[in-house]
């Protein structure tokens, strides 16, 4: 807050969560994070279509992680879902986050992806806080702050009669 009242340019500046600076920042963080995931998914689609073999290879390489045999089982038994699912869901999560549509649902999906990446990539030579973990925290933050309500489509969707009749849908929006 500015305290110099003699300066006409010294308007009040606050970073309250409901203030304009915070809303712009949350919207910018949402768009950048959405682009990051959208780009990752679209690149895979362009290069491999919906047959991204890197997904199963990645899961098979997670043998010594905290997830135990689950990733290897997924690679061996769910390849039909994992190969098209990784690029498709990365793209859809990115679009949802970028445009602020179904933001909490998309952020939940992004958090699941980033948890798998964080555990799977290991490499904790500098501690548990890695880039994957930080991206996981960004997805959780976007969901907690209902980031889609800040200049996103969720602000519009929440005013529809469907959502007004079924207010629990707001848990997926925001």
PDB file of C-alpha atoms in Angstrom:
ATOM      1  CA  UNK A   1       0.000   0.000   0.000  1.00  0.00           C
ATOM      2  CA  UNK A   2       1.360   3.407  -0.924  1.00  0.00           C
ATOM      3  CA  UNK A   3       1.747   5.819   1.960  1.00  0.00           C
ATOM      4  CA  UNK A   4       3.008   8.895   0.108  1.00  0.00           C
ATOM      5  CA  UNK A   5      -0.181  10.884  -0.441  1.00  0.00           C
ATOM      6  CA  UNK A   6       1.691  13.815  -1.986  1.00  0.00           C
ATOM      7  CA  UNK A   7       2.537  11.735  -5.053  1.00  0.00           C
ATOM      8  CA  UNK A   8      -0.519  11.456  -7.340  1.00  0.00           C
ATOM      9  CA  UNK A   9       0.979   8.373  -9.011  1.00  0.00           C
ATOM     10  CA  UNK A  10       1.246   6.476  -5.733  1.00  0.00           C
ATOM     11  CA  UNK A  11      -2.037   4.596  -5.926  1.00  0.00           C
ATOM     12  CA  UNK A  12      -2.700   1.710  -3.619  1.00  0.00           C
ATOM     13  CA  UNK A  13      -1.042  -1.485  -4.765  1.00  0.00           C
ATOM     14  CA  UNK A  14      -2.192  -4.728  -3.196  1.00  0.00           C
ATOM     15  CA  UNK A  15      -1.774  -8.366  -4.086  1.00  0.00           C
ATOM     16  CA  UNK A  16      -4.956  -9.559  -2.400  1.00  0.00           C
ATOM     17  CA  UNK A  17      -6.226 -12.837  -3.844  1.00  0.00           C
ATOM     18  CA  UNK A  18      -9.340 -11.012  -5.016  1.00  0.00           C
ATOM     19  CA  UNK A  19      -7.396  -8.041  -6.347  1.00  0.00           C
ATOM     20  CA  UNK A  20      -6.664  -7.330  -9.996  1.00  0.00           C
ATOM     21  CA  UNK A  21      -2.943  -8.114  -9.849  1.00  0.00           C
ATOM     22  CA  UNK A  22      -3.590 -11.545  -8.365  1.00  0.00           C
ATOM     23  CA  UNK A  23      -6.321 -12.370 -10.878  1.00  0.00           C
ATOM     24  CA  UNK A  24      -4.100 -11.407 -13.791  1.00  0.00           C
ATOM     25  CA  UNK A  25      -1.256 -13.472 -12.351  1.00  0.00           C
ATOM     26  CA  UNK A  26      -3.432 -16.555 -11.785  1.00  0.00           C
ATOM     27  CA  UNK A  27      -4.828 -16.265 -15.330  1.00  0.00           C
ATOM     28  CA  UNK A  28      -1.314 -15.905 -16.784  1.00  0.00           C
ATOM     29  CA  UNK A  29      -0.055 -18.881 -14.752  1.00  0.00           C
ATOM     30  CA  UNK A  30      -3.032 -20.897 -16.002  1.00  0.00           C
ATOM     31  CA  UNK A  31      -2.425 -20.055 -19.659  1.00  0.00           C
ATOM     32  CA  UNK A  32       1.315 -20.765 -19.492  1.00  0.00           C
ATOM     33  CA  UNK A  33       0.819 -24.074 -17.683  1.00  0.00           C
ATOM     34  CA  UNK A  34      -1.913 -25.048 -20.125  1.00  0.00           C
ATOM     35  CA  UNK A  35       0.326 -24.241 -23.081  1.00  0.00           C
ATOM     36  CA  UNK A  36       3.113 -26.363 -21.559  1.00  0.00           C
ATOM     37  CA  UNK A  37       0.871 -29.429 -21.402  1.00  0.00           C
ATOM     38  CA  UNK A  38      -0.924 -28.747 -24.688  1.00  0.00           C
ATOM     39  CA  UNK A  39       2.401 -28.433 -26.499  1.00  0.00           C
ATOM     40  CA  UNK A  40       3.671 -31.684 -24.984  1.00  0.00           C
ATOM     41  CA  UNK A  41       0.559 -33.545 -26.144  1.00  0.00           C
ATOM     42  CA  UNK A  42       0.278 -32.028 -29.615  1.00  0.00           C
ATOM     43  CA  UNK A  43       3.970 -32.660 -30.299  1.00  0.00           C
ATOM     44  CA  UNK A  44       3.475 -36.335 -29.494  1.00  0.00           C
ATOM     45  CA  UNK A  45       0.402 -36.488 -31.744  1.00  0.00           C
ATOM     46  CA  UNK A  46       2.288 -34.868 -34.628  1.00  0.00           C
ATOM     47  CA  UNK A  47       5.273 -37.177 -34.233  1.00  0.00           C
ATOM     48  CA  UNK A  48       3.544 -40.484 -33.358  1.00  0.00           C
ATOM     49  CA  UNK A  49      -0.167 -40.013 -33.827  1.00  0.00           C
ATOM     50  CA  UNK A  50      -2.123 -41.748 -31.114  1.00  0.00           C
ATOM     51  CA  UNK A  51       0.385 -44.567 -30.887  1.00  0.00           C
ATOM     52  CA  UNK A  52       2.943 -43.016 -28.551  1.00  0.00           C
ATOM     53  CA  UNK A  53       5.265 -45.943 -27.815  1.00  0.00           C
ATOM     54  CA  UNK A  54       7.386 -43.789 -25.512  1.00  0.00           C
ATOM     55  CA  UNK A  55       4.677 -44.039 -22.883  1.00  0.00           C
ATOM     56  CA  UNK A  56       4.986 -47.798 -22.422  1.00  0.00           C
ATOM     57  CA  UNK A  57       8.774 -47.636 -22.521  1.00  0.00           C
ATOM     58  CA  UNK A  58       8.701 -44.933 -19.869  1.00  0.00           C
ATOM     59  CA  UNK A  59       6.425 -47.012 -17.640  1.00  0.00           C
ATOM     60  CA  UNK A  60       8.609 -50.104 -18.042  1.00  0.00           C
ATOM     61  CA  UNK A  61      11.594 -48.044 -16.925  1.00  0.00           C
ATOM     62  CA  UNK A  62       9.894 -47.210 -13.617  1.00  0.00           C
ATOM     63  CA  UNK A  63      10.758 -50.570 -12.044  1.00  0.00           C
ATOM     64  CA  UNK A  64      12.677 -49.291  -9.007  1.00  0.00           C
ATOM     65  CA  UNK A  65      10.280 -46.506  -8.021  1.00  0.00           C
ATOM     66  CA  UNK A  66       7.897 -46.132  -5.111  1.00  0.00           C
ATOM     67  CA  UNK A  67       5.046 -47.320  -7.345  1.00  0.00           C
ATOM     68  CA  UNK A  68       6.489 -50.814  -7.348  1.00  0.00           C
ATOM     69  CA  UNK A  69       5.360 -53.132 -10.160  1.00  0.00           C
ATOM     70  CA  UNK A  70       2.291 -51.045 -11.074  1.00  0.00           C
ATOM     71  CA  UNK A  71       3.878 -49.037 -13.945  1.00  0.00           C
ATOM     72  CA  UNK A  72       5.332 -52.168 -15.567  1.00  0.00           C
ATOM     73  CA  UNK A  73       1.958 -53.901 -15.269  1.00  0.00           C
ATOM     74  CA  UNK A  74       0.297 -50.864 -16.891  1.00  0.00           C
ATOM     75  CA  UNK A  75       2.827 -50.910 -19.746  1.00  0.00           C
ATOM     76  CA  UNK A  76       2.306 -54.621 -20.363  1.00  0.00           C
ATOM     77  CA  UNK A  77      -1.464 -54.820 -19.908  1.00  0.00           C
ATOM     78  CA  UNK A  78      -2.817 -51.354 -20.673  1.00  0.00           C
ATOM     79  CA  UNK A  79      -0.681 -50.351 -23.664  1.00  0.00           C
ATOM     80  CA  UNK A  80      -3.865 -50.076 -25.755  1.00  0.00           C
ATOM     81  CA  UNK A  81      -4.965 -47.271 -23.384  1.00  0.00           C
ATOM     82  CA  UNK A  82      -1.617 -45.729 -22.465  1.00  0.00           C
ATOM     83  CA  UNK A  83      -0.245 -45.235 -25.997  1.00  0.00           C
ATOM     84  CA  UNK A  84      -3.129 -43.072 -27.254  1.00  0.00           C
ATOM     85  CA  UNK A  85      -4.004 -41.780 -23.780  1.00  0.00           C
ATOM     86  CA  UNK A  86      -0.789 -39.911 -23.026  1.00  0.00           C
ATOM     87  CA  UNK A  87      -0.839 -37.552 -26.023  1.00  0.00           C
ATOM     88  CA  UNK A  88      -4.639 -37.244 -25.990  1.00  0.00           C
ATOM     89  CA  UNK A  89      -4.929 -36.438 -22.292  1.00  0.00           C
ATOM     90  CA  UNK A  90      -1.919 -34.112 -22.285  1.00  0.00           C
ATOM     91  CA  UNK A  91      -3.567 -32.185 -25.130  1.00  0.00           C
ATOM     92  CA  UNK A  92      -7.004 -32.096 -23.480  1.00  0.00           C
ATOM     93  CA  UNK A  93      -5.588 -31.152 -20.085  1.00  0.00           C
ATOM     94  CA  UNK A  94      -3.585 -28.376 -21.716  1.00  0.00           C
ATOM     95  CA  UNK A  95      -6.623 -27.032 -23.580  1.00  0.00           C
ATOM     96  CA  UNK A  96      -8.788 -27.151 -20.470  1.00  0.00           C
ATOM     97  CA  UNK A  97      -6.207 -25.323 -18.385  1.00  0.00           C
ATOM     98  CA  UNK A  98      -5.331 -22.811 -21.117  1.00  0.00           C
ATOM     99  CA  UNK A  99      -8.926 -21.784 -21.785  1.00  0.00           C
ATOM    100  CA  UNK A 100     -10.075 -22.177 -18.195  1.00  0.00           C
ATOM    101  CA  UNK A 101     -12.710 -24.793 -19.032  1.00  0.00           C
ATOM    102  CA  UNK A 102     -13.290 -27.642 -16.570  1.00  0.00           C
ATOM    103  CA  UNK A 103     -10.172 -26.297 -14.899  1.00  0.00           C
ATOM    104  CA  UNK A 104     -10.326 -28.312 -11.695  1.00  0.00           C
ATOM    105  CA  UNK A 105     -10.916 -31.553 -13.589  1.00  0.00           C
ATOM    106  CA  UNK A 106      -8.046 -30.750 -15.957  1.00  0.00           C
ATOM    107  CA  UNK A 107      -5.784 -29.735 -13.067  1.00  0.00           C
ATOM    108  CA  UNK A 108      -6.574 -33.016 -11.305  1.00  0.00           C
ATOM    109  CA  UNK A 109      -5.555 -34.902 -14.462  1.00  0.00           C
ATOM    110  CA  UNK A 110      -2.408 -32.808 -14.741  1.00  0.00           C
ATOM    111  CA  UNK A 111      -1.563 -33.533 -11.112  1.00  0.00           C
ATOM    112  CA  UNK A 112      -1.897 -37.280 -11.753  1.00  0.00           C
ATOM    113  CA  UNK A 113       0.428 -37.026 -14.765  1.00  0.00           C
ATOM    114  CA  UNK A 114       2.961 -34.944 -12.857  1.00  0.00           C
ATOM    115  CA  UNK A 115       2.896 -37.329  -9.885  1.00  0.00           C
ATOM    116  CA  UNK A 116       3.773 -40.190 -12.227  1.00  0.00           C
ATOM    117  CA  UNK A 117       6.508 -38.093 -13.874  1.00  0.00           C
ATOM    118  CA  UNK A 118       7.878 -36.970 -10.500  1.00  0.00           C
ATOM    119  CA  UNK A 119       8.053 -40.510  -9.125  1.00  0.00           C
ATOM    120  CA  UNK A 120       9.130 -42.030 -12.441  1.00  0.00           C
ATOM    121  CA  UNK A 121      11.893 -39.596 -13.265  1.00  0.00           C
ATOM    122  CA  UNK A 122      13.533 -40.061  -9.884  1.00  0.00           C
ATOM    123  CA  UNK A 123      16.781 -38.131 -10.019  1.00  0.00           C
ATOM    124  CA  UNK A 124      16.477 -36.723  -6.530  1.00  0.00           C
ATOM    125  CA  UNK A 125      20.168 -35.775  -6.347  1.00  0.00           C
ATOM    126  CA  UNK A 126      19.164 -32.272  -5.290  1.00  0.00           C
ATOM    127  CA  UNK A 127      16.311 -33.380  -3.041  1.00  0.00           C
ATOM    128  CA  UNK A 128      12.666 -34.176  -3.619  1.00  0.00           C
ATOM    129  CA  UNK A 129      11.830 -30.775  -5.078  1.00  0.00           C
ATOM    130  CA  UNK A 130      12.242 -31.187  -8.837  1.00  0.00           C
ATOM    131  CA  UNK A 131      10.712 -29.481 -11.854  1.00  0.00           C
ATOM    132  CA  UNK A 132       8.104 -32.238 -12.039  1.00  0.00           C
ATOM    133  CA  UNK A 133       7.184 -31.663  -8.400  1.00  0.00           C
ATOM    134  CA  UNK A 134       6.930 -27.915  -8.952  1.00  0.00           C
ATOM    135  CA  UNK A 135       4.607 -28.450 -11.928  1.00  0.00           C
ATOM    136  CA  UNK A 136       2.536 -30.791  -9.747  1.00  0.00           C
ATOM    137  CA  UNK A 137       2.235 -27.975  -7.203  1.00  0.00           C
ATOM    138  CA  UNK A 138       1.173 -25.543  -9.938  1.00  0.00           C
ATOM    139  CA  UNK A 139      -1.667 -27.880 -10.969  1.00  0.00           C
ATOM    140  CA  UNK A 140      -2.782 -28.197  -7.333  1.00  0.00           C
ATOM    141  CA  UNK A 141      -2.611 -24.410  -6.971  1.00  0.00           C
ATOM    142  CA  UNK A 142      -4.698 -23.854 -10.118  1.00  0.00           C
ATOM    143  CA  UNK A 143      -7.349 -26.209  -8.773  1.00  0.00           C
ATOM    144  CA  UNK A 144      -7.303 -24.711  -5.267  1.00  0.00           C
ATOM    145  CA  UNK A 145      -7.594 -21.135  -6.553  1.00  0.00           C
ATOM    146  CA  UNK A 146     -10.344 -22.042  -9.038  1.00  0.00           C
ATOM    147  CA  UNK A 147      -8.150 -20.485 -11.722  1.00  0.00           C
ATOM    148  CA  UNK A 148     -10.719 -20.954 -14.491  1.00  0.00           C
ATOM    149  CA  UNK A 149     -12.866 -18.266 -12.902  1.00  0.00           C
ATOM    150  CA  UNK A 150     -10.196 -15.656 -13.677  1.00  0.00           C
ATOM    151  CA  UNK A 151     -10.680 -14.694 -17.328  1.00  0.00           C
ATOM    152  CA  UNK A 152     -11.504 -18.308 -18.196  1.00  0.00           C
ATOM    153  CA  UNK A 153     -14.505 -20.085 -19.668  1.00  0.00           C
ATOM    154  CA  UNK A 154     -15.448 -21.554 -16.284  1.00  0.00           C
ATOM    155  CA  UNK A 155     -16.682 -18.107 -15.235  1.00  0.00           C
ATOM    156  CA  UNK A 156     -19.163 -18.273 -18.123  1.00  0.00           C
ATOM    157  CA  UNK A 157     -20.011 -21.968 -17.733  1.00  0.00           C
ATOM    158  CA  UNK A 158     -20.817 -21.520 -14.034  1.00  0.00           C
ATOM    159  CA  UNK A 159     -23.591 -19.052 -14.928  1.00  0.00           C
ATOM    160  CA  UNK A 160     -25.433 -21.549 -17.148  1.00  0.00           C
ATOM    161  CA  UNK A 161     -28.745 -23.010 -16.048  1.00  0.00           C
ATOM    162  CA  UNK A 162     -27.237 -26.509 -16.022  1.00  0.00           C
ATOM    163  CA  UNK A 163     -24.692 -25.536 -13.386  1.00  0.00           C
ATOM    164  CA  UNK A 164     -27.246 -23.486 -11.476  1.00  0.00           C
ATOM    165  CA  UNK A 165     -29.513 -26.560 -11.346  1.00  0.00           C
ATOM    166  CA  UNK A 166     -26.566 -28.820 -10.411  1.00  0.00           C
ATOM    167  CA  UNK A 167     -24.232 -26.694  -8.264  1.00  0.00           C
ATOM    168  CA  UNK A 168     -21.959 -29.648  -7.499  1.00  0.00           C
ATOM    169  CA  UNK A 169     -20.643 -29.282 -11.062  1.00  0.00           C
ATOM    170  CA  UNK A 170     -18.698 -26.294  -9.760  1.00  0.00           C
ATOM    171  CA  UNK A 171     -16.302 -28.780  -8.173  1.00  0.00           C
ATOM    172  CA  UNK A 172     -15.170 -29.714 -11.710  1.00  0.00           C
ATOM    173  CA  UNK A 173     -15.124 -26.116 -12.879  1.00  0.00           C
ATOM    174  CA  UNK A 174     -13.269 -23.149 -11.515  1.00  0.00           C
TER     175      UNK A 174
END
